[in-house]
GROMACS .gro file of C-alpha atoms in nm:
model
  372
    1MET     CA    1   1.497  -0.139  -0.516
    2ALA     CA    2   1.315  -0.478  -0.494
    3ASP     CA    3   1.342  -0.617  -0.855
    4THR     CA    4   1.012  -0.863  -0.934
    5SER     CA    5   0.937  -0.765  -1.292
    6ILE     CA    6   1.218  -0.907  -1.461
    7ILE     CA    7   0.989  -1.239  -1.560
    8PRO     CA    8   0.895  -1.187  -1.906
    9PRO     CA    9   0.561  -1.342  -1.951
   10ARG     CA   10   0.510  -1.634  -2.157
   11GLU     CA   11   0.329  -1.693  -2.478
   12GLU     CA   12   0.124  -1.997  -2.494
   13LYS     CA   13  -0.145  -2.144  -2.695
   14ARG     CA   14  -0.510  -2.216  -2.637
   15GLY     CA   15  -0.658  -2.567  -2.753
   16ASP     CA   16  -0.833  -2.380  -3.080
   17GLY     CA   17  -0.476  -2.251  -3.207
   18THR     CA   18  -0.530  -1.862  -3.044
   19ALA     CA   19  -0.235  -1.657  -2.827
   20TYR     CA   20  -0.282  -1.546  -2.516
   21THR     CA   21  -0.065  -1.439  -2.214
   22LYS     CA   22   0.039  -1.713  -1.936
   23GLY     CA   23  -0.109  -1.506  -1.622
   24THR     CA   24  -0.322  -1.208  -1.789
   25GLU     CA   25  -0.690  -1.439  -1.880
   26PRO     CA   26  -0.960  -1.286  -1.711
   27ILE     CA   27  -0.993  -1.496  -1.435
   28ASN     CA   28  -1.392  -1.530  -1.307
   29PRO     CA   29  -1.342  -1.431  -0.973
   30HIS     CA   30  -1.670  -1.642  -0.853
   31LEU     CA   31  -1.520  -1.976  -0.946
   32PRO     CA   32  -1.460  -2.162  -0.643
   33PRO     CA   33  -1.121  -2.353  -0.508
   34PRO     CA   34  -1.030  -2.675  -0.689
   35ALA     CA   35  -1.107  -2.976  -0.444
   36TYR     CA   36  -0.691  -3.025  -0.383
   37ILE     CA   37  -0.626  -2.676  -0.293
   38LYS     CA   38  -0.903  -2.684  -0.022
   39ALA     CA   39  -0.816  -3.010   0.088
   40ALA     CA   40  -0.484  -2.899   0.192
   41HIS     CA   41  -0.614  -2.586   0.343
   42LYS     CA   42  -0.804  -2.786   0.561
   43ALA     CA   43  -0.523  -2.991   0.667
   44LEU     CA   44  -0.373  -2.743   0.768
   45GLN     CA   45  -0.614  -2.539   0.918
   46HIS     CA   46  -0.694  -2.774   1.146
   47SER     CA   47  -0.294  -2.946   1.246
   48THR     CA   48  -0.192  -3.064   1.541
   49SER     CA   49   0.202  -3.059   1.487
   50SER     CA   50   0.478  -2.789   1.663
   51PRO     CA   51   0.530  -2.501   1.394
   52ILE     CA   52   0.879  -2.533   1.348
   53SER     CA   53   1.084  -2.245   1.387
   54THR     CA   54   1.213  -2.185   1.040
   55TRP     CA   55   0.989  -1.893   0.810
   56THR     CA   56   0.923  -2.155   0.556
   57LEU     CA   57   0.701  -2.477   0.611
   58SER     CA   58   0.833  -2.689   0.264
   59SER     CA   59   1.090  -2.852   0.203
   60SER     CA   60   1.138  -2.672  -0.174
   61PRO     CA   61   1.454  -2.522  -0.241
   62PHE     CA   62   1.470  -2.168  -0.266
   63SER     CA   63   1.758  -1.951  -0.428
   64VAL     CA   64   1.833  -1.542  -0.381
   65HIS     CA   65   1.670  -1.351  -0.650
   66SER     CA   66   1.777  -1.035  -0.562
   67THR     CA   67   1.900  -0.784  -0.276
   68ILE     CA   68   1.711  -0.488  -0.135
   69PRO     CA   69   1.989  -0.175  -0.032
   70ALA     CA   70   2.021  -0.065   0.294
   71SER     CA   71   2.093   0.286   0.072
   72THR     CA   72   1.692   0.141  -0.062
   73LEU     CA   73   1.558   0.063   0.273
   74SER     CA   74   1.658   0.420   0.429
   75ALA     CA   75   1.460   0.611   0.188
   76ALA     CA   76   1.204   0.419   0.181
   77PHE     CA   77   1.124   0.418   0.583
   78THR     CA   78   1.276   0.786   0.625
   79THR     CA   79   1.013   0.883   0.344
   80PHE     CA   80   0.745   0.670   0.526
   81SER     CA   81   0.773   0.806   0.863
   82PRO     CA   82   1.111   1.074   0.870
   83SER     CA   83   1.076   1.052   1.265
   84THR     CA   84   1.113   0.715   1.340
   85VAL     CA   85   1.452   0.594   1.531
   86LEU     CA   86   1.554   0.287   1.445
   87THR     CA   87   1.751   0.127   1.702
   88THR     CA   88   2.016  -0.067   1.484
   89SER     CA   89   2.172  -0.053   1.189
   90LEU     CA   90   1.975  -0.112   0.825
   91LYS     CA   91   2.154  -0.453   0.607
   92ASP     CA   92   2.081  -0.533   0.242
   93VAL     CA   93   1.790  -0.775   0.229
   94PRO     CA   94   1.786  -1.041   0.080
   95VAL     CA   95   1.526  -1.183  -0.200
   96TYR     CA   96   1.427  -1.566  -0.197
   97THR     CA   97   1.183  -1.720  -0.440
   98PRO     CA   98   1.111  -2.070  -0.471
   99VAL     CA   99   1.211  -2.230  -0.750
  100SER     CA  100   0.902  -2.461  -0.750
  101HIS     CA  101   0.701  -2.099  -0.824
  102PRO     CA  102   0.875  -1.863  -0.985
  103GLY     CA  103   0.691  -1.483  -0.957
  104LEU     CA  104   0.652  -1.593  -0.612
  105PHE     CA  105   0.885  -1.327  -0.374
  106ILE     CA  106   0.913  -1.371  -0.003
  107LEU     CA  107   1.175  -1.109   0.221
  108PRO     CA  108   1.219  -1.203   0.546
  109SER     CA  109   1.233  -0.906   0.806
  110LEU     CA  110   1.203  -0.616   0.564
  111LEU     CA  111   1.007  -0.436   0.832
  112PRO     CA  112   1.293  -0.354   1.139
  113PRO     CA  113   1.038  -0.311   1.416
  114GLU     CA  114   1.027   0.076   1.474
  115ILE     CA  115   0.871   0.035   1.118
  116GLN     CA  116   0.663  -0.211   1.196
  117LEU     CA  117   0.503   0.033   1.460
  118SER     CA  118   0.494   0.292   1.246
  119LEU     CA  119   0.273   0.172   1.007
  120LEU     CA  120   0.012  -0.004   1.273
  121ASN     CA  121   0.034   0.399   1.395
  122SER     CA  122  -0.031   0.472   1.048
  123LEU     CA  123  -0.290   0.219   0.968
  124LEU     CA  124  -0.498   0.164   1.264
  125ILE     CA  125  -0.446   0.503   1.413
  126THR     CA  126  -0.401   0.752   1.145
  127HIS     CA  127  -0.634   0.599   0.880
  128LEU     CA  128  -0.868   0.389   1.040
  129SER     CA  129  -1.138   0.660   1.083
  130SER     CA  130  -1.062   0.870   0.763
  131THR     CA  131  -1.379   0.822   0.593
  132ASP     CA  132  -1.298   1.003   0.296
  133THR     CA  133  -1.079   0.725   0.115
  134ASN     CA  134  -1.094   0.436   0.382
  135ARG     CA  135  -1.369   0.209   0.510
  136THR     CA  136  -1.381  -0.061   0.766
  137ASN     CA  137  -1.558  -0.375   0.799
  138LEU     CA  138  -1.782  -0.195   1.057
  139HIS     CA  139  -1.851   0.102   0.846
  140LEU     CA  140  -2.137  -0.140   0.716
  141HIS     CA  141  -2.334  -0.118   1.006
  142TYR     CA  142  -2.211   0.145   1.273
  143SER     CA  143  -2.060   0.525   1.247
  144LEU     CA  144  -1.736   0.617   1.344
  145PRO     CA  145  -1.703   0.933   1.420
  146PRO     CA  146  -1.440   1.070   1.198
  147PRO     CA  147  -1.048   1.207   1.329
  148PRO     CA  148  -0.877   1.251   1.551
  149PHE     CA  149  -1.129   0.946   1.667
  150SER     CA  150  -0.933   0.636   1.706
  151LEU     CA  151  -1.137   0.295   1.758
  152LEU     CA  152  -0.753   0.178   1.943
  153THR     CA  153  -0.775   0.402   2.171
  154ALA     CA  154  -1.099   0.502   2.233
  155PRO     CA  155  -1.246   0.395   2.615
  156ASP     CA  156  -1.352   0.112   2.633
  157ASN     CA  157  -1.733   0.189   2.746
  158HIS     CA  158  -1.763   0.441   2.408
  159HIS     CA  159  -2.050   0.288   2.174
  160LEU     CA  160  -2.070   0.353   1.855
  161GLN     CA  161  -2.385   0.396   1.720
  162PRO     CA  162  -2.575   0.230   1.452
  163ILE     CA  163  -2.681   0.325   1.099
  164ASP     CA  164  -3.015   0.141   1.198
  165PRO     CA  165  -3.059   0.125   1.526
  166SER     CA  166  -3.389  -0.130   1.457
  167VAL     CA  167  -3.119  -0.390   1.297
  168HIS     CA  168  -2.847  -0.325   1.549
  169LYS     CA  169  -2.748  -0.245   1.865
  170PRO     CA  170  -2.440   0.012   2.020
  171LEU     CA  171  -2.163  -0.145   1.992
  172MET     CA  172  -1.889  -0.097   2.307
  173ALA     CA  173  -1.508  -0.002   2.169
  174HIS     CA  174  -1.343  -0.279   2.356
  175ARG     CA  175  -1.596  -0.505   2.173
  176ALA     CA  176  -1.543  -0.338   1.810
  177ARG     CA  177  -1.108  -0.347   1.811
  178GLU     CA  178  -1.105  -0.708   2.003
  179ARG     CA  179  -1.321  -0.904   1.769
  180LYS     CA  180  -1.547  -0.732   1.526
  181LEU     CA  181  -1.280  -0.511   1.370
  182ARG     CA  182  -1.161  -0.739   1.073
  183TRP     CA  183  -1.092  -0.499   0.769
  184MET     CA  184  -0.988  -0.196   0.601
  185THR     CA  185  -1.007  -0.044   0.267
  186LEU     CA  186  -0.827   0.203   0.182
  187GLY     CA  187  -0.808   0.383  -0.149
  188GLY     CA  188  -1.020   0.259  -0.449
  189GLN     CA  189  -1.294   0.030  -0.280
  190TYR     CA  190  -1.369  -0.275  -0.290
  191ASP     CA  191  -1.697  -0.410  -0.383
  192TRP     CA  192  -1.739  -0.771  -0.202
  193THR     CA  193  -2.051  -0.855  -0.361
  194ASN     CA  194  -1.919  -0.837  -0.741
  195LYS     CA  195  -1.574  -0.865  -0.659
  196ARG     CA  196  -1.429  -0.589  -0.846
  197TYR     CA  197  -1.267  -0.255  -0.821
  198PRO     CA  198  -1.334   0.093  -0.938
  199ARG     CA  199  -1.242   0.141  -1.280
  200ALA     CA  200  -1.056   0.382  -1.438
  201GLY     CA  201  -1.292   0.671  -1.498
  202GLU     CA  202  -1.485   0.555  -1.140
  203THR     CA  203  -1.470   0.705  -0.844
  204ASN     CA  204  -1.290   0.493  -0.593
  205HIS     CA  205  -1.625   0.407  -0.474
  206GLY     CA  206  -1.709   0.286  -0.833
  207GLU     CA  207  -1.977   0.576  -0.919
  208PRO     CA  208  -1.932   0.698  -1.220
  209THR     CA  209  -1.679   1.049  -1.232
  210ASP     CA  210  -1.668   1.293  -1.514
  211LEU     CA  211  -1.332   1.440  -1.345
  212THR     CA  212  -1.087   1.542  -1.574
  213GLU     CA  213  -0.772   1.378  -1.609
  214ALA     CA  214  -0.585   1.591  -1.425
  215GLU     CA  215  -0.815   1.593  -1.130
  216LYS     CA  216  -0.815   1.244  -1.075
  217ALA     CA  217  -0.496   1.252  -1.121
  218ALA     CA  218  -0.436   1.505  -0.799
  219ALA     CA  219  -0.718   1.301  -0.598
  220PRO     CA  220  -0.622   1.193  -0.230
  221LEU     CA  221  -0.759   0.862  -0.360
  222PHE     CA  222  -0.428   0.646  -0.157
  223PRO     CA  223  -0.299   0.751   0.163
  224PRO     CA  224   0.056   0.917   0.075
  225ASP     CA  225   0.255   0.843   0.341
  226LEU     CA  226   0.170   0.446   0.287
  227SER     CA  227   0.214   0.473  -0.133
  228ALA     CA  228   0.573   0.636  -0.048
  229LEU     CA  229   0.666   0.309   0.144
  230ILE     CA  230   0.568   0.086  -0.127
  231SER     CA  231   0.653   0.278  -0.468
  232THR     CA  232   1.021   0.349  -0.287
  233LEU     CA  233   1.088  -0.015  -0.193
  234TRP     CA  234   0.892  -0.120  -0.542
  235PRO     CA  235   0.890   0.135  -0.879
  236ASP     CA  236   0.722  -0.086  -1.056
  237ILE     CA  237   0.386  -0.076  -0.856
  238ILE     CA  238   0.127   0.200  -0.793
  239PRO     CA  239  -0.071   0.150  -0.474
  240GLN     CA  240  -0.398   0.223  -0.571
  241ALA     CA  241  -0.621   0.011  -0.316
  242ALA     CA  242  -0.531  -0.182  -0.029
  243ILE     CA  243  -0.714  -0.437   0.182
  244VAL     CA  244  -0.558  -0.422   0.572
  245ASN     CA  245  -0.715  -0.808   0.742
  246VAL     CA  246  -0.673  -0.845   1.116
  247TYR     CA  247  -0.701  -1.215   1.226
  248SER     CA  248  -0.708  -1.369   1.560
  249PRO     CA  249  -0.547  -1.725   1.676
  250GLY     CA  250  -0.853  -1.912   1.525
  251ASP     CA  251  -0.911  -1.748   1.234
  252THR     CA  252  -0.830  -1.787   0.855
  253LEU     CA  253  -0.878  -1.620   0.485
  254ALA     CA  254  -1.023  -1.927   0.258
  255PRO     CA  255  -0.829  -1.988  -0.064
  256HIS     CA  256  -0.910  -1.721  -0.287
  257ARG     CA  257  -0.750  -1.552  -0.607
  258ASP     CA  258  -0.711  -1.183  -0.665
  259VAL     CA  259  -0.859  -1.145  -0.988
  260ALA     CA  260  -1.042  -0.830  -0.971
  261GLU     CA  261  -0.769  -0.593  -1.051
  262SER     CA  262  -0.743  -0.502  -1.405
  263SER     CA  263  -0.310  -0.444  -1.376
  264ASN     CA  264  -0.052  -0.691  -1.365
  265ALA     CA  265   0.155  -0.560  -1.156
  266GLY     CA  266   0.267  -0.760  -0.815
  267LEU     CA  267   0.060  -0.788  -0.483
  268VAL     CA  268   0.288  -0.694  -0.214
  269SER     CA  269   0.182  -0.846   0.147
  270ILE     CA  270   0.292  -0.753   0.470
  271SER     CA  271   0.261  -0.940   0.822
  272ILE     CA  272   0.273  -0.777   1.114
  273GLY     CA  273   0.208  -0.941   1.457
  274CYS     CA  274   0.155  -1.313   1.562
  275ASP     CA  275   0.296  -1.582   1.280
  276GLY     CA  276   0.074  -1.677   1.034
  277VAL     CA  277   0.054  -1.956   0.743
  278PHE     CA  278   0.050  -1.870   0.433
  279MET     CA  279  -0.053  -2.135   0.155
  280ILE     CA  280  -0.002  -2.113  -0.222
  281ALA     CA  281  -0.052  -2.287  -0.498
  282ARG     CA  282   0.073  -2.301  -0.835
  283PRO     CA  283  -0.079  -2.280  -1.126
  284GLU     CA  284  -0.163  -2.527  -1.380
  285GLN     CA  285   0.105  -2.622  -1.612
  286SER     CA  286   0.016  -2.836  -1.878
  287GLY     CA  287  -0.461  -2.747  -1.877
  288GLU     CA  288  -0.627  -2.608  -2.132
  289ILE     CA  289  -0.693  -2.282  -2.013
  290LYS     CA  290  -1.044  -2.109  -2.176
  291LYS     CA  291  -1.083  -1.746  -2.217
  292ASP     CA  292  -1.270  -1.659  -1.923
  293GLY     CA  293  -0.963  -1.787  -1.743
  294GLU     CA  294  -1.085  -2.155  -1.623
  295HIS     CA  295  -0.853  -2.475  -1.580
  296GLU     CA  296  -0.956  -2.745  -1.787
  297GLY     CA  297  -0.853  -3.062  -1.766
  298ALA     CA  298  -0.597  -3.104  -1.472
  299GLN     CA  299  -0.650  -2.864  -1.220
  300GLY     CA  300  -0.247  -2.896  -1.034
  301LYS     CA  301  -0.121  -3.126  -0.762
  302GLU     CA  302  -0.102  -3.168  -0.431
  303ASP     CA  303   0.348  -3.112  -0.483
  304GLY     CA  304   0.234  -2.753  -0.671
  305ILE     CA  305   0.135  -2.646  -0.301
  306LEU     CA  306   0.344  -2.442  -0.128
  307SER     CA  307   0.316  -2.339   0.269
  308LEU     CA  308   0.529  -2.089   0.412
  309ARG     CA  309   0.498  -2.007   0.808
  310LEU     CA  310   0.548  -1.575   0.811
  311HIS     CA  311   0.695  -1.402   1.068
  312SER     CA  312   0.615  -0.989   1.123
  313GLY     CA  313   0.810  -0.761   0.902
  314ASP     CA  314   0.773  -1.078   0.616
  315VAL     CA  315   0.670  -0.921   0.319
  316VAL     CA  316   0.543  -1.142   0.010
  317VAL     CA  317   0.516  -1.013  -0.302
  318MET     CA  318   0.343  -1.216  -0.563
  319SER     CA  319   0.417  -1.130  -0.935
  320ALA     CA  320   0.406  -1.271  -1.320
  321GLU     CA  321   0.241  -1.610  -1.286
  322MET     CA  322   0.147  -1.599  -0.913
  323ARG     CA  323   0.007  -1.312  -0.973
  324ARG     CA  324  -0.350  -1.453  -0.965
  325ALA     CA  325  -0.247  -1.799  -0.795
  326TRP     CA  326  -0.486  -1.950  -0.556
  327HIS     CA  327  -0.365  -1.859  -0.227
  328SER     CA  328  -0.480  -1.875   0.182
  329VAL     CA  329  -0.401  -1.835   0.508
  330PRO     CA  330  -0.515  -2.088   0.732
  331LYS     CA  331  -0.363  -2.106   1.041
  332ILE     CA  332  -0.283  -1.795   1.276
  333ILE     CA  333  -0.020  -1.881   1.553
  334ALA     CA  334  -0.071  -1.802   1.925
  335GLY     CA  335   0.151  -1.614   2.086
  336THR     CA  336   0.453  -1.563   1.897
  337CYS     CA  337   0.439  -1.169   1.830
  338PRO     CA  338   0.817  -1.007   1.883
  339GLU     CA  339   0.798  -0.906   2.170
  340GLU     CA  340   0.957  -0.530   2.070
  341ILE     CA  341   0.547  -0.444   1.905
  342GLY     CA  342   0.387  -0.666   2.132
  343GLU     CA  343   0.287  -0.344   2.385
  344TRP     CA  344   0.093  -0.175   2.077
  345PRO     CA  345  -0.082   0.047   2.106
  346GLY     CA  346   0.135   0.139   2.418
  347GLU     CA  347   0.025   0.414   2.614
  348GLU     CA  348  -0.195   0.593   2.302
  349GLY     CA  349  -0.490   0.714   2.438
  350GLY     CA  350  -0.390   0.645   2.773
  351GLY     CA  351  -0.228   0.301   2.730
  352ILE     CA  352  -0.651   0.169   2.726
  353ALA     CA  353  -0.569  -0.104   2.530
  354ARG     CA  354  -0.240  -0.167   2.566
  355GLY     CA  355  -0.092  -0.497   2.434
  356TRP     CA  356  -0.402  -0.512   2.129
  357VAL     CA  357  -0.155  -0.663   1.886
  358LYS     CA  358  -0.001  -0.902   2.093
  359GLY     CA  359  -0.356  -1.134   1.993
  360LYS     CA  360  -0.337  -1.002   1.612
  361ARG     CA  361  -0.155  -1.047   1.305
  362VAL     CA  362  -0.220  -0.769   1.057
  363ASN     CA  363  -0.173  -0.784   0.714
  364PHE     CA  364  -0.125  -0.498   0.464
  365ASN     CA  365  -0.179  -0.616   0.110
  366VAL     CA  366  -0.183  -0.329  -0.138
  367ARG     CA  367  -0.231  -0.354  -0.509
  368GLN     CA  368  -0.233  -0.139  -0.810
  369MET     CA  369  -0.579  -0.146  -1.012
  370TRP     CA  370  -0.527  -0.104  -1.307
  371ASP     CA  371  -0.194   0.012  -1.562
  372SER     CA  372  -0.179   0.405  -1.672
   0.00000   0.00000   0.00000
């Protein structure tokens, strides 16, 4: 298994002498990023330099923190997708960590192409239309038929009907999947306005509930197949919520921090499709931290920013102090989707959307909302 939990939290002192544990202070989710982080994101977004071929864009040295044994990979993949047949033998996968950013872990090529395809099937065909536990940005304004309907296999001329016809017109399936589908939330539903997840004692949509603990434990909050994949690889993380971001070349994800969760368990981020540039900033080491988690004084330096080029099948884990670090996706690199997965969804639905993923980057990031 991937050992991403051995870095102990560090106790420090505030200016008033009171103690706090580094990385656990409440943070205001509405705070804007520091200017130097926004500038670095913009510079990467508009960079015209030719992308280098390695998986890192940074000169920061990396060390091998641990490895995931092939036996653990086999158990995880078999539990997740028993019918998937791998064409190559599994090998131990090294877990890298940048010396400058302890708590950040990079696992290049963790998922073989066959598992990437199975994951796309699970996310975008099986779970996309299942509204019991999942939502997409399309659900805000359109009615999506329940399973077995799938947007990725629907005929081009199928129309999604608007919830309010006075505001929106019917949306053709082709346009919806090519440009309108931007995100899906699974399990506990993220409140984009208030920037928070459901708390313990609420339903996965945030409403109060009088369910007993046993009933809540038995509720199908998070898709079981996806939970099995994550929890087998990272037993210290309980998958309770996930966001699937769908990018096209030209799309970006602005600098932000994932601070809505009550748990400090690590965040797992899986990339599929086109390469993407991932930027993350090292948390300030010397500035005083106020009780709301906002930094006073110096907020960091440009040399604390790490940029990575992530390929299809790569995984990033943000843990310890890096769990709540500023990060962004400033660039999607067109024409970089591997041939092995580029024809997905293939012949599904008569091949109507064959090659859809060739022009996309799909990011599946999983988090734990609260501690048991």
